[in-house]
């Protein structure tokens, strides 16, 4: 006999849907994209701060280097009585350089003089007249280089001249602001000769005087950048003797 309860307990019952916990997105799932974006922003901020610090460090180093360069140049003085050398080299770029070099040659400070970087159109007679040097001395003891177009060319042509004559000591004549780069370029090529700097000073820049002279500041800043380029371009480091010679020139005599 069939029990009525067996047929009526489930009759008319609707299925009940129960939500499973994993079917709904939890807080962690919604937070993942936000955390990723936040992490990216954090990395970007750190990179920006690092870039800013590196830029500030570079600027500080650049400014400090310029200050060192300007102070070094401002302390260079023209030797009153330089020691005698085998030869003299003057780099064209101003009348005062040529006058100083001819004066050294006339006083017997070197056996021979090379004028490097002369314009191709300038004749020997014109150059002699411009310097006001003794015609006999100019004829016998002055060589002219017309090939050099810049300081690098000066160094290359001067090195050939020094090696051809087997000179051991050479007085280098140029302006004070041009002396560091000239020593650097020539020091790379003149391996067997010692350079004795003879800086020509047209404007007194001692005691920070370059800070109050706009034109001097412009020249120093331009030359400083050229000096940095020469350092970056060079393969060989500056020789120790050059640093000593530059320091000696700064002390004067």
mmCIF file of C-alpha atoms in Angstrom:
data_model
loop_
_atom_site.group_PDB
_atom_site.id
_atom_site.type_symbol
_atom_site.label_atom_id
_atom_site.label_comp_id
_atom_site.label_asym_id
_atom_site.label_seq_id
_atom_site.Cartn_x
_atom_site.Cartn_y
_atom_site.Cartn_z
ATOM 1 C CA UNK A 1 0.000 0.000 0.000
ATOM 2 C CA UNK A 2 1.395 3.313 -1.044
ATOM 3 C CA UNK A 3 2.057 5.873 1.603
ATOM 4 C CA UNK A 4 0.507 9.238 0.794
ATOM 5 C CA UNK A 5 3.507 11.063 2.228
ATOM 6 C CA UNK A 6 5.717 9.439 -0.333
ATOM 7 C CA UNK A 7 3.754 11.025 -3.170
ATOM 8 C CA UNK A 8 3.130 14.437 -1.687
ATOM 9 C CA UNK A 9 6.452 15.355 -0.008
ATOM 10 C CA UNK A 10 8.015 16.529 -3.266
ATOM 11 C CA UNK A 11 4.952 17.315 -5.310
ATOM 12 C CA UNK A 12 4.765 20.971 -6.404
ATOM 13 C CA UNK A 13 8.214 21.873 -5.024
ATOM 14 C CA UNK A 14 10.249 24.391 -7.120
ATOM 15 C CA UNK A 15 13.997 24.018 -7.326
ATOM 16 C CA UNK A 16 15.892 26.410 -5.134
ATOM 17 C CA UNK A 17 19.053 28.027 -6.556
ATOM 18 C CA UNK A 18 21.768 28.548 -4.081
ATOM 19 C CA UNK A 19 24.591 30.946 -5.044
ATOM 20 C CA UNK A 20 28.040 29.471 -4.754
ATOM 21 C CA UNK A 21 30.581 31.653 -3.090
ATOM 22 C CA UNK A 22 33.122 31.430 -5.926
ATOM 23 C CA UNK A 23 30.673 32.658 -8.559
ATOM 24 C CA UNK A 24 30.884 36.248 -7.212
ATOM 25 C CA UNK A 25 34.021 38.395 -7.694
ATOM 26 C CA UNK A 26 35.646 39.017 -4.401
ATOM 27 C CA UNK A 27 37.401 42.241 -3.320
ATOM 28 C CA UNK A 28 40.837 40.890 -4.206
ATOM 29 C CA UNK A 29 39.935 40.313 -7.833
ATOM 30 C CA UNK A 30 38.692 43.860 -8.294
ATOM 31 C CA UNK A 31 41.820 45.253 -6.563
ATOM 32 C CA UNK A 32 44.406 43.582 -8.809
ATOM 33 C CA UNK A 33 44.226 46.090 -11.718
ATOM 34 C CA UNK A 34 44.429 49.013 -9.268
ATOM 35 C CA UNK A 35 47.484 47.555 -7.592
ATOM 36 C CA UNK A 36 49.180 47.004 -10.955
ATOM 37 C CA UNK A 37 48.538 50.594 -12.035
ATOM 38 C CA UNK A 38 49.715 51.875 -8.675
ATOM 39 C CA UNK A 39 52.896 49.847 -8.976
ATOM 40 C CA UNK A 40 53.517 51.252 -12.464
ATOM 41 C CA UNK A 41 53.030 54.813 -11.238
ATOM 42 C CA UNK A 42 55.410 54.144 -8.380
ATOM 43 C CA UNK A 43 58.099 52.875 -10.758
ATOM 44 C CA UNK A 44 57.594 55.861 -13.046
ATOM 45 C CA UNK A 45 57.907 58.257 -10.107
ATOM 46 C CA UNK A 46 61.097 56.555 -8.944
ATOM 47 C CA UNK A 47 62.553 56.681 -12.453
ATOM 48 C CA UNK A 48 61.684 60.371 -12.701
ATOM 49 C CA UNK A 49 63.336 61.119 -9.362
ATOM 50 C CA UNK A 50 66.434 59.163 -10.363
ATOM 51 C CA UNK A 51 66.626 60.996 -13.687
ATOM 52 C CA UNK A 52 66.276 64.325 -11.902
ATOM 53 C CA UNK A 53 69.026 63.421 -9.437
ATOM 54 C CA UNK A 54 71.333 62.310 -12.246
ATOM 55 C CA UNK A 55 70.637 65.535 -14.134
ATOM 56 C CA UNK A 56 71.346 67.624 -11.045
ATOM 57 C CA UNK A 57 74.562 65.679 -10.434
ATOM 58 C CA UNK A 58 75.644 66.229 -14.039
ATOM 59 C CA UNK A 59 74.886 69.962 -13.859
ATOM 60 C CA UNK A 60 76.730 70.265 -10.549
ATOM 61 C CA UNK A 61 79.737 68.420 -11.941
ATOM 62 C CA UNK A 62 79.699 70.534 -15.105
ATOM 63 C CA UNK A 63 79.528 73.796 -13.147
ATOM 64 C CA UNK A 64 82.236 72.669 -10.708
ATOM 65 C CA UNK A 65 84.444 71.669 -13.625
ATOM 66 C CA UNK A 66 83.961 75.038 -15.262
ATOM 67 C CA UNK A 67 84.872 76.780 -12.035
ATOM 68 C CA UNK A 68 88.066 74.715 -11.801
ATOM 69 C CA UNK A 69 88.908 75.436 -15.442
ATOM 70 C CA UNK A 70 88.284 79.174 -15.148
ATOM 71 C CA UNK A 71 90.299 79.461 -11.932
ATOM 72 C CA UNK A 72 93.170 77.451 -13.419
ATOM 73 C CA UNK A 73 93.283 79.631 -16.509
ATOM 74 C CA UNK A 74 93.010 82.847 -14.490
ATOM 75 C CA UNK A 75 96.058 81.854 -12.428
ATOM 76 C CA UNK A 76 98.287 81.266 -15.462
ATOM 77 C CA UNK A 77 100.965 83.924 -15.788
ATOM 78 C CA UNK A 78 103.546 84.669 -18.454
ATOM 79 C CA UNK A 79 106.993 83.504 -17.276
ATOM 80 C CA UNK A 80 109.347 86.450 -16.876
ATOM 81 C CA UNK A 81 112.458 84.491 -17.784
ATOM 82 C CA UNK A 82 111.673 81.013 -19.121
ATOM 83 C CA UNK A 83 114.411 78.410 -19.382
ATOM 84 C CA UNK A 84 115.989 77.918 -22.764
ATOM 85 C CA UNK A 85 114.482 75.167 -24.925
ATOM 86 C CA UNK A 86 115.420 73.513 -28.189
ATOM 87 C CA UNK A 87 112.613 75.167 -30.121
ATOM 88 C CA UNK A 88 109.501 77.337 -29.919
ATOM 89 C CA UNK A 89 106.015 76.734 -31.281
ATOM 90 C CA UNK A 90 103.369 79.435 -31.484
ATOM 91 C CA UNK A 91 99.742 78.773 -32.378
ATOM 92 C CA UNK A 92 98.212 81.555 -34.446
ATOM 93 C CA UNK A 93 95.166 83.338 -33.121
ATOM 94 C CA UNK A 94 96.339 86.783 -32.094
ATOM 95 C CA UNK A 95 99.070 89.327 -32.653
ATOM 96 C CA UNK A 96 100.210 89.116 -29.049
ATOM 97 C CA UNK A 97 101.059 85.424 -29.482
ATOM 98 C CA UNK A 98 103.274 86.120 -32.492
ATOM 99 C CA UNK A 99 104.987 89.035 -30.768
ATOM 100 C CA UNK A 100 105.716 86.906 -27.700
ATOM 101 C CA UNK A 101 107.107 84.052 -29.803
ATOM 102 C CA UNK A 102 109.342 86.331 -31.865
ATOM 103 C CA UNK A 103 110.585 87.911 -28.657
ATOM 104 C CA UNK A 104 111.546 84.497 -27.280
ATOM 105 C CA UNK A 105 113.356 83.621 -30.504
ATOM 106 C CA UNK A 106 115.214 86.926 -30.573
ATOM 107 C CA UNK A 107 116.335 86.455 -26.961
ATOM 108 C CA UNK A 108 117.780 83.018 -27.746
ATOM 109 C CA UNK A 109 115.180 80.974 -25.838
ATOM 110 C CA UNK A 110 114.978 78.540 -28.745
ATOM 111 C CA UNK A 111 116.963 77.670 -31.846
ATOM 112 C CA UNK A 112 114.007 77.731 -34.186
ATOM 113 C CA UNK A 113 110.372 78.860 -34.271
ATOM 114 C CA UNK A 114 107.352 77.193 -35.873
ATOM 115 C CA UNK A 115 104.327 79.384 -36.542
ATOM 116 C CA UNK A 116 101.454 76.912 -36.813
ATOM 117 C CA UNK A 117 98.098 77.626 -38.427
ATOM 118 C CA UNK A 118 99.031 80.483 -40.778
ATOM 119 C CA UNK A 119 96.375 81.356 -43.354
ATOM 120 C CA UNK A 120 97.328 79.991 -46.798
ATOM 121 C CA UNK A 121 96.994 83.433 -48.378
ATOM 122 C CA UNK A 122 99.536 85.047 -46.025
ATOM 123 C CA UNK A 123 102.986 85.290 -47.566
ATOM 124 C CA UNK A 124 106.207 84.963 -45.650
ATOM 125 C CA UNK A 125 107.029 88.612 -46.218
ATOM 126 C CA UNK A 126 103.629 89.733 -44.954
ATOM 127 C CA UNK A 127 104.005 87.597 -41.863
ATOM 128 C CA UNK A 128 107.470 88.963 -41.164
ATOM 129 C CA UNK A 129 106.214 92.530 -41.540
ATOM 130 C CA UNK A 130 103.229 91.835 -39.266
ATOM 131 C CA UNK A 131 105.434 90.485 -36.502
ATOM 132 C CA UNK A 132 108.008 93.215 -36.863
ATOM 133 C CA UNK A 133 110.731 90.614 -36.461
ATOM 134 C CA UNK A 134 114.264 90.929 -37.683
ATOM 135 C CA UNK A 135 114.361 89.998 -41.379
ATOM 136 C CA UNK A 136 117.564 87.988 -41.034
ATOM 137 C CA UNK A 137 116.280 86.111 -38.007
ATOM 138 C CA UNK A 138 112.946 85.485 -39.692
ATOM 139 C CA UNK A 139 114.645 84.125 -42.802
ATOM 140 C CA UNK A 140 116.991 81.757 -41.032
ATOM 141 C CA UNK A 141 115.037 80.481 -38.068
ATOM 142 C CA UNK A 142 111.276 80.642 -38.674
ATOM 143 C CA UNK A 143 109.181 77.864 -40.220
ATOM 144 C CA UNK A 144 105.568 78.360 -41.281
ATOM 145 C CA UNK A 145 102.781 75.790 -41.116
ATOM 146 C CA UNK A 146 99.782 76.542 -43.333
ATOM 147 C CA UNK A 147 98.144 73.107 -43.126
ATOM 148 C CA UNK A 148 96.672 73.289 -39.620
ATOM 149 C CA UNK A 149 93.088 74.542 -39.430
ATOM 150 C CA UNK A 150 92.420 74.025 -35.720
ATOM 151 C CA UNK A 151 94.095 72.951 -32.481
ATOM 152 C CA UNK A 152 94.084 69.299 -33.525
ATOM 153 C CA UNK A 153 95.812 70.257 -36.753
ATOM 154 C CA UNK A 154 98.294 72.397 -34.803
ATOM 155 C CA UNK A 155 99.198 69.360 -32.729
ATOM 156 C CA UNK A 156 99.594 67.095 -35.746
ATOM 157 C CA UNK A 157 101.774 69.499 -37.743
ATOM 158 C CA UNK A 158 103.799 70.497 -34.685
ATOM 159 C CA UNK A 159 104.490 66.832 -33.853
ATOM 160 C CA UNK A 160 105.853 66.263 -37.361
ATOM 161 C CA UNK A 161 108.080 69.326 -37.091
ATOM 162 C CA UNK A 162 109.421 68.365 -33.658
ATOM 163 C CA UNK A 163 110.154 64.792 -34.735
ATOM 164 C CA UNK A 164 111.842 65.907 -37.973
ATOM 165 C CA UNK A 165 114.242 68.084 -35.963
ATOM 166 C CA UNK A 166 114.520 65.686 -33.004
ATOM 167 C CA UNK A 167 113.800 68.435 -30.468
ATOM 168 C CA UNK A 168 113.667 67.415 -26.819
ATOM 169 C CA UNK A 169 112.154 70.539 -25.236
ATOM 170 C CA UNK A 170 109.715 72.936 -26.819
ATOM 171 C CA UNK A 171 108.238 76.212 -25.565
ATOM 172 C CA UNK A 172 104.555 76.367 -26.475
ATOM 173 C CA UNK A 173 103.147 79.864 -26.957
ATOM 174 C CA UNK A 174 99.397 80.522 -26.962
ATOM 175 C CA UNK A 175 96.812 82.433 -24.949
ATOM 176 C CA UNK A 176 96.194 81.398 -21.356
ATOM 177 C CA UNK A 177 92.618 80.214 -22.007
ATOM 178 C CA UNK A 178 93.833 78.080 -24.936
ATOM 179 C CA UNK A 179 96.769 76.519 -23.087
ATOM 180 C CA UNK A 180 95.023 73.550 -21.350
ATOM 181 C CA UNK A 181 93.537 72.210 -24.573
ATOM 182 C CA UNK A 182 96.733 72.852 -26.518
ATOM 183 C CA UNK A 183 98.783 70.901 -23.987
ATOM 184 C CA UNK A 184 96.225 68.103 -24.082
ATOM 185 C CA UNK A 185 96.215 67.748 -27.864
ATOM 186 C CA UNK A 186 99.972 68.080 -28.288
ATOM 187 C CA UNK A 187 100.767 65.839 -25.344
ATOM 188 C CA UNK A 188 99.058 62.962 -27.142
ATOM 189 C CA UNK A 189 101.438 63.226 -30.080
ATOM 190 C CA UNK A 190 104.716 64.572 -28.695
ATOM 191 C CA UNK A 191 105.817 61.459 -26.848
ATOM 192 C CA UNK A 192 109.524 62.217 -26.770
ATOM 193 C CA UNK A 193 109.485 65.974 -26.189
ATOM 194 C CA UNK A 194 108.686 68.065 -23.146
ATOM 195 C CA UNK A 195 106.334 71.010 -23.535
ATOM 196 C CA UNK A 196 107.090 74.197 -21.617
ATOM 197 C CA UNK A 197 103.919 76.357 -21.551
ATOM 198 C CA UNK A 198 104.292 80.053 -22.230
ATOM 199 C CA UNK A 199 100.764 81.460 -21.720
ATOM 200 C CA UNK A 200 100.088 84.895 -23.137
ATOM 201 C CA UNK A 201 97.773 86.911 -20.893
ATOM 202 C CA UNK A 202 95.803 89.722 -22.516
ATOM 203 C CA UNK A 203 93.314 90.289 -19.700
ATOM 204 C CA UNK A 204 93.875 89.941 -15.979
ATOM 205 C CA UNK A 205 91.349 87.408 -14.710
ATOM 206 C CA UNK A 206 92.798 86.742 -11.266
ATOM 207 C CA UNK A 207 90.705 86.741 -8.089
ATOM 208 C CA UNK A 208 87.556 85.780 -9.963
ATOM 209 C CA UNK A 209 87.856 88.667 -12.405
ATOM 210 C CA UNK A 210 86.371 86.501 -15.145
ATOM 211 C CA UNK A 211 83.022 86.612 -13.344
ATOM 212 C CA UNK A 212 82.719 90.364 -13.886
ATOM 213 C CA UNK A 213 83.819 90.401 -17.528
ATOM 214 C CA UNK A 214 81.077 89.068 -19.851
ATOM 215 C CA UNK A 215 83.385 88.687 -22.839
ATOM 216 C CA UNK A 216 86.003 86.815 -20.817
ATOM 217 C CA UNK A 217 83.267 84.615 -19.340
ATOM 218 C CA UNK A 218 81.994 83.786 -22.829
ATOM 219 C CA UNK A 219 85.478 82.897 -24.096
ATOM 220 C CA UNK A 220 86.200 80.740 -21.051
ATOM 221 C CA UNK A 221 82.875 78.919 -21.293
ATOM 222 C CA UNK A 222 83.376 78.205 -25.006
ATOM 223 C CA UNK A 223 86.914 76.980 -24.445
ATOM 224 C CA UNK A 224 85.799 74.828 -21.509
ATOM 225 C CA UNK A 225 83.317 72.990 -23.710
ATOM 226 C CA UNK A 226 86.006 72.456 -26.351
ATOM 227 C CA UNK A 227 88.318 71.130 -23.650
ATOM 228 C CA UNK A 228 85.663 68.624 -22.525
ATOM 229 C CA UNK A 229 85.191 67.489 -26.114
ATOM 230 C CA UNK A 230 88.944 67.023 -26.439
ATOM 231 C CA UNK A 231 88.948 64.893 -23.289
ATOM 232 C CA UNK A 232 86.053 62.791 -24.557
ATOM 233 C CA UNK A 233 87.583 62.384 -27.995
ATOM 234 C CA UNK A 234 91.003 61.381 -26.791
ATOM 235 C CA UNK A 235 91.997 57.755 -26.504
ATOM 236 C CA UNK A 236 95.127 58.277 -24.437
ATOM 237 C CA UNK A 237 94.989 59.952 -21.006
ATOM 238 C CA UNK A 238 96.748 63.235 -20.403
ATOM 239 C CA UNK A 239 100.365 62.622 -19.479
ATOM 240 C CA UNK A 240 101.495 63.423 -15.964
ATOM 241 C CA UNK A 241 104.171 65.798 -17.224
ATOM 242 C CA UNK A 242 101.516 68.008 -18.791
ATOM 243 C CA UNK A 243 99.664 68.446 -15.511
ATOM 244 C CA UNK A 244 102.916 69.345 -13.770
ATOM 245 C CA UNK A 245 103.833 71.810 -16.496
ATOM 246 C CA UNK A 246 100.436 73.461 -16.301
ATOM 247 C CA UNK A 247 100.719 73.756 -12.541
ATOM 248 C CA UNK A 248 104.179 75.306 -12.914
ATOM 249 C CA UNK A 249 102.804 77.856 -15.335
ATOM 250 C CA UNK A 250 100.047 78.734 -12.892
ATOM 251 C CA UNK A 251 102.620 79.485 -10.242
ATOM 252 C CA UNK A 252 104.486 81.934 -12.458
ATOM 253 C CA UNK A 253 108.160 82.794 -12.123
#
